[in-house]
Every structure is written in structure tokens, then in C-alpha cells.
mmCIF file of C-alpha atoms in Angstrom:
data_model
loop_
_atom_site.group_PDB
_atom_site.id
_atom_site.type_symbol
_atom_site.label_atom_id
_atom_site.label_comp_id
_atom_site.label_asym_id
_atom_site.label_seq_id
_atom_site.Cartn_x
_atom_site.Cartn_y
_atom_site.Cartn_z
ATOM 1 C CA MET A 20 -31.247 -25.363 -20.446
ATOM 2 C CA GLU A 21 -28.919 -26.444 -17.724
ATOM 3 C CA ARG A 22 -26.090 -24.410 -19.379
ATOM 4 C CA ILE A 23 -28.247 -21.171 -19.463
ATOM 5 C CA ASN A 24 -28.874 -21.524 -15.729
ATOM 6 C CA LEU A 25 -25.202 -22.113 -15.015
ATOM 7 C CA LYS A 26 -24.378 -18.807 -16.955
ATOM 8 C CA LYS A 27 -27.139 -16.884 -14.952
ATOM 9 C CA GLN A 28 -25.672 -18.121 -11.552
ATOM 10 C CA MET A 29 -22.114 -17.090 -12.661
ATOM 11 C CA ASN A 30 -23.272 -13.677 -13.767
ATOM 12 C CA LYS A 31 -25.083 -13.196 -10.475
ATOM 13 C CA LYS A 32 -21.868 -14.230 -8.571
ATOM 14 C CA LYS A 33 -19.843 -11.724 -10.652
ATOM 15 C CA LEU A 34 -22.289 -8.942 -10.002
ATOM 16 C CA GLY A 35 -22.384 -9.720 -6.392
ATOM 17 C CA LEU A 36 -18.554 -9.517 -6.133
ATOM 18 C CA LEU A 37 -18.595 -6.193 -8.055
ATOM 19 C CA ILE A 38 -20.921 -4.801 -5.564
ATOM 20 C CA ILE A 39 -18.878 -6.011 -2.587
ATOM 21 C CA ALA A 40 -15.684 -4.556 -4.239
ATOM 22 C CA ALA A 41 -17.305 -1.144 -4.832
ATOM 23 C CA ILE A 42 -18.550 -0.968 -1.203
ATOM 24 C CA MET A 43 -15.121 -1.841 0.073
ATOM 25 C CA MET A 44 -13.457 0.682 -2.143
ATOM 26 C CA GLN A 45 -15.874 3.489 -0.992
ATOM 27 C CA ALA A 46 -15.456 2.580 2.633
ATOM 28 C CA CYS A 47 -11.664 2.770 2.282
ATOM 29 C CA GLY A 48 -11.840 6.089 0.449
ATOM 30 C CA ASN A 49 -13.947 7.650 3.181
ATOM 31 C CA GLN A 50 -11.549 7.047 6.064
ATOM 32 C CA THR A 51 -9.469 10.026 7.445
ATOM 33 C CA PRO A 52 -5.892 9.362 8.056
ATOM 34 C CA GLN A 53 -4.679 9.082 11.582
ATOM 35 C CA ASN A 54 -2.070 11.713 12.679
ATOM 36 C CA ASN A 55 0.929 9.520 12.988
ATOM 37 C CA GLN A 56 4.520 9.729 11.974
ATOM 38 C CA ASP A 57 3.735 8.484 8.630
ATOM 39 C CA THR A 58 1.342 11.351 7.706
ATOM 40 C CA PRO A 59 2.503 14.848 8.832
ATOM 41 C CA ALA A 60 -0.084 17.110 10.129
ATOM 42 C CA GLU A 61 1.292 20.071 7.900
ATOM 43 C CA PRO A 62 3.545 20.137 5.006
ATOM 44 C CA ALA A 63 7.240 20.852 5.952
ATOM 45 C CA VAL A 64 8.718 24.208 4.864
ATOM 46 C CA SER A 65 11.693 23.483 2.580
ATOM 47 C CA ALA A 66 14.904 25.163 3.313
ATOM 48 C CA GLU A 67 15.113 25.949 -0.414
ATOM 49 C CA GLN A 68 11.807 27.720 -0.443
ATOM 50 C CA PRO A 69 11.417 30.056 2.633
ATOM 51 C CA ALA A 70 8.277 32.146 2.961
ATOM 52 C CA PRO A 71 7.844 35.128 0.566
ATOM 53 C CA ILE A 72 8.911 38.579 1.761
ATOM 54 C CA PRO A 73 5.741 40.615 2.454
ATOM 55 C CA PRO A 74 7.227 43.985 1.137
ATOM 56 C CA LEU A 75 6.715 42.675 -2.326
ATOM 57 C CA ASP A 76 2.905 43.241 -1.819
ATOM 58 C CA GLY A 77 1.738 46.439 -3.369
ATOM 59 C CA GLN A 78 2.064 48.706 -6.367
ATOM 60 C CA TRP A 79 5.399 49.354 -8.086
ATOM 61 C CA LYS A 80 6.133 52.052 -10.717
ATOM 62 C CA ALA A 81 8.478 51.163 -13.648
ATOM 63 C CA ASP A 82 11.732 53.214 -13.650
ATOM 64 C CA TYR A 83 13.763 50.957 -15.879
ATOM 65 C CA ILE A 84 12.936 48.493 -18.655
ATOM 66 C CA LYS A 85 15.862 46.699 -20.366
ATOM 67 C CA GLY A 86 16.435 48.052 -23.843
ATOM 68 C CA VAL A 87 14.007 51.077 -23.435
ATOM 69 C CA THR A 88 14.900 54.559 -22.233
ATOM 70 C CA LEU A 89 11.918 55.629 -20.368
ATOM 71 C CA ILE A 90 10.577 59.212 -20.471
ATOM 72 C CA GLU A 91 10.963 61.037 -17.174
ATOM 73 C CA ASN A 92 7.908 60.808 -14.931
ATOM 74 C CA THR A 93 6.154 57.997 -17.009
ATOM 75 C CA GLN A 94 3.409 57.119 -14.580
ATOM 76 C CA SER A 95 1.483 54.716 -16.738
ATOM 77 C CA ILE A 96 3.708 51.738 -16.474
ATOM 78 C CA TYR A 97 3.250 49.956 -13.143
ATOM 79 C CA LEU A 98 2.787 46.456 -11.473
ATOM 80 C CA ASN A 99 0.559 45.444 -8.650
ATOM 81 C CA ILE A 100 1.662 42.467 -6.690
ATOM 82 C CA ASP A 101 -0.890 40.598 -4.713
ATOM 83 C CA LEU A 102 0.617 37.854 -2.603
ATOM 84 C CA ASN A 103 -2.689 36.788 -1.039
ATOM 85 C CA LYS A 104 -4.071 36.182 -4.575
ATOM 86 C CA LYS A 105 -0.774 35.100 -5.972
ATOM 87 C CA THR A 106 -1.187 37.328 -9.004
ATOM 88 C CA ILE A 107 0.232 40.427 -10.529
ATOM 89 C CA SER A 108 -1.693 43.085 -12.516
ATOM 90 C CA GLY A 109 -0.859 46.444 -13.951
ATOM 91 C CA SER A 110 -0.500 48.534 -16.976
ATOM 92 C CA ASP A 111 2.134 48.667 -19.799
ATOM 93 C CA SER A 112 1.247 52.213 -20.720
ATOM 94 C CA CYS A 113 -1.496 51.162 -22.974
ATOM 95 C CA ASN A 114 -3.058 47.875 -21.965
ATOM 96 C CA LEU A 115 -4.006 46.295 -18.637
ATOM 97 C CA LEU A 116 -2.457 43.102 -17.797
ATOM 98 C CA THR A 117 -2.693 40.275 -15.270
ATOM 99 C CA ALA A 118 -0.905 36.899 -14.700
ATOM 100 C CA PRO A 119 -0.629 34.410 -11.854
ATOM 101 C CA ILE A 120 2.456 34.240 -9.839
ATOM 102 C CA VAL A 121 4.131 30.781 -10.500
ATOM 103 C CA THR A 122 7.298 30.801 -8.552
ATOM 104 C CA LEU A 123 7.958 32.864 -5.311
ATOM 105 C CA THR A 124 10.738 32.306 -2.954
ATOM 106 C CA ASP A 125 13.118 34.795 -1.149
ATOM 107 C CA LYS A 126 15.007 34.986 -4.402
ATOM 108 C CA GLU A 127 13.055 33.422 -7.252
ATOM 109 C CA LEU A 128 9.959 35.027 -8.948
ATOM 110 C CA SER A 129 8.181 33.995 -11.999
ATOM 111 C CA PHE A 130 4.863 34.542 -13.743
ATOM 112 C CA GLY A 131 2.433 32.441 -15.712
ATOM 113 C CA GLU A 132 0.754 33.350 -18.923
ATOM 114 C CA ILE A 133 0.166 37.154 -19.212
ATOM 115 C CA ALA A 134 -3.405 38.082 -20.146
ATOM 116 C CA SER A 135 -3.778 41.707 -21.592
ATOM 117 C CA THR A 136 -6.344 43.995 -23.072
ATOM 118 C CA LEU A 137 -5.851 44.683 -26.797
ATOM 119 C CA ARG A 138 -6.149 48.372 -27.137
ATOM 120 C CA TYR A 139 -4.582 50.076 -30.091
ATOM 121 C CA CYS A 140 -1.829 52.327 -29.051
ATOM 122 C CA PRO A 141 0.465 54.345 -31.512
ATOM 123 C CA GLU A 142 3.368 54.159 -28.909
ATOM 124 C CA ILE A 143 3.967 50.353 -28.666
ATOM 125 C CA GLU A 144 7.518 50.512 -27.653
ATOM 126 C CA TYR A 145 6.889 50.591 -23.765
ATOM 127 C CA GLN A 146 4.076 47.866 -23.748
ATOM 128 C CA GLU A 147 6.071 45.330 -25.779
ATOM 129 C CA ALA A 148 9.217 45.930 -23.781
ATOM 130 C CA PHE A 149 7.495 45.676 -20.374
ATOM 131 C CA GLN A 150 5.430 42.567 -21.181
ATOM 132 C CA THR A 151 8.524 40.777 -22.707
ATOM 133 C CA ALA A 152 10.565 41.595 -19.662
ATOM 134 C CA LEU A 153 7.701 40.208 -17.296
ATOM 135 C CA ARG A 154 7.735 36.985 -19.273
ATOM 136 C CA GLU A 155 11.476 36.543 -18.788
ATOM 137 C CA VAL A 156 11.592 37.232 -14.966
ATOM 138 C CA ALA A 157 13.210 34.535 -12.913
ATOM 139 C CA SER A 158 14.547 36.199 -9.807
ATOM 140 C CA TYR A 159 14.436 39.455 -7.949
ATOM 141 C CA LYS A 160 16.086 41.499 -5.299
ATOM 142 C CA LEU A 161 14.578 44.144 -2.924
ATOM 143 C CA ASP A 162 16.690 47.134 -2.282
ATOM 144 C CA GLY A 163 14.733 49.313 0.138
ATOM 145 C CA GLU A 164 11.906 50.799 -2.067
ATOM 146 C CA HIS A 165 13.350 49.517 -5.306
ATOM 147 C CA LEU A 166 12.464 46.143 -6.726
ATOM 148 C CA HIS A 167 15.061 44.627 -9.265
ATOM 149 C CA LEU A 168 13.833 41.852 -11.607
ATOM 150 C CA PHE A 169 16.253 39.516 -13.402
ATOM 151 C CA ASP A 170 16.244 36.897 -16.061
ATOM 152 C CA LYS A 171 17.637 33.346 -15.665
ATOM 153 C CA GLN A 172 21.154 34.663 -16.639
ATOM 154 C CA GLY A 173 21.066 37.269 -13.863
ATOM 155 C CA GLU A 174 20.661 40.048 -16.332
ATOM 156 C CA LYS A 175 18.515 43.148 -14.987
ATOM 157 C CA LEU A 176 15.132 43.364 -16.859
ATOM 158 C CA LEU A 177 13.289 45.849 -14.719
ATOM 159 C CA ILE A 178 13.626 48.355 -11.790
ATOM 160 C CA LEU A 179 10.361 49.196 -10.174
ATOM 161 C CA ASP A 180 9.864 51.777 -7.346
ATOM 162 C CA LYS A 181 7.387 51.255 -4.489
ATOM 163 C CA GLY A 182 4.493 53.697 -4.641
ATOM 164 C CA LYS A 183 1.088 54.554 -6.032
ATOM 165 C CA ARG A 184 0.358 56.176 -9.288
ATOM 166 C CA GLN A 185 0.046 60.055 -9.249
#
């Protein structure tokens, strides 16, 4: 009998300690950090990753796709870049596509997984080449109204011109 009472007392003590520990952990978790030298108020901007260049925003018409000769006045292949949402969207001449912007600096640019509609189109040359090129993009260069996109080796994948579809 005495042994059972001793066990009950020990269980009550353990329960009490667990409750006190939980209260202390919650109290510590609710504290807001003081603004001191150990905790910066805002994250520092890295010299390696300057702010993105705003002229990238907007709609770009494809003029060159690596490995494909585009028919003159091809208006259906375009890319919309939305820096606020950090996404791209557009058309590969058949299907609509969208993807998140994963990397964006003053030189680097890469996209996440591309989601696309799955329409049947007899002319698949453009759509495959355009989406493949977008998957390989690693850097860019702005030249006036022209956006040049390159792969990791620096080989040109796409040339896009600023402007709306006509």
C-alpha cells in the first residue's frame, strides 16, 4: 500500500514539473527580441545580391530561341515577368505557362518548376524549345529593350524584346 502511494506522489511531482516546464517554454517563446547589436532590425543587403533591376518587369516577346529558327512576326511566344509576385507567365505558342522566380540578382536569374497547360498542338517545335530554354536559364543581361538569357556555361538561350503582343 505504501509503495502505491509513493508511486502516486512521484507521478504528481513529474506532472507538476512538466506543467512548470511547459509554462516556462511558452513564456520564453512569446518574448519579442530587443533591438540591440546582436539582433539587426532589418536583414543586411549582401554585396553579392543587389536589388533586382525594375526594367525586367513586364512582357517580353521571343525573338530568338536556341536551336530554333523563329518565323518572322511570331507573336504567340512571350514571357511576362512580375517582380512583385516573383513569378513568370506566358505562352510557348501553344500552351500557357507559369513558374516562380527562384533566383534574381543583377546578373543571375533562374526559375522553379514550370507549370503548363497541356493542349495538343501539331507544331510542337517552339513550345519544347522555349520551355527547355526557360528551365536552363541561369543568368541574364539587359541591353536596352532586349533581354538576353543564358545558361550556366554562358551560352545564349533566348533573346526577348520588350513589348506587348499585337
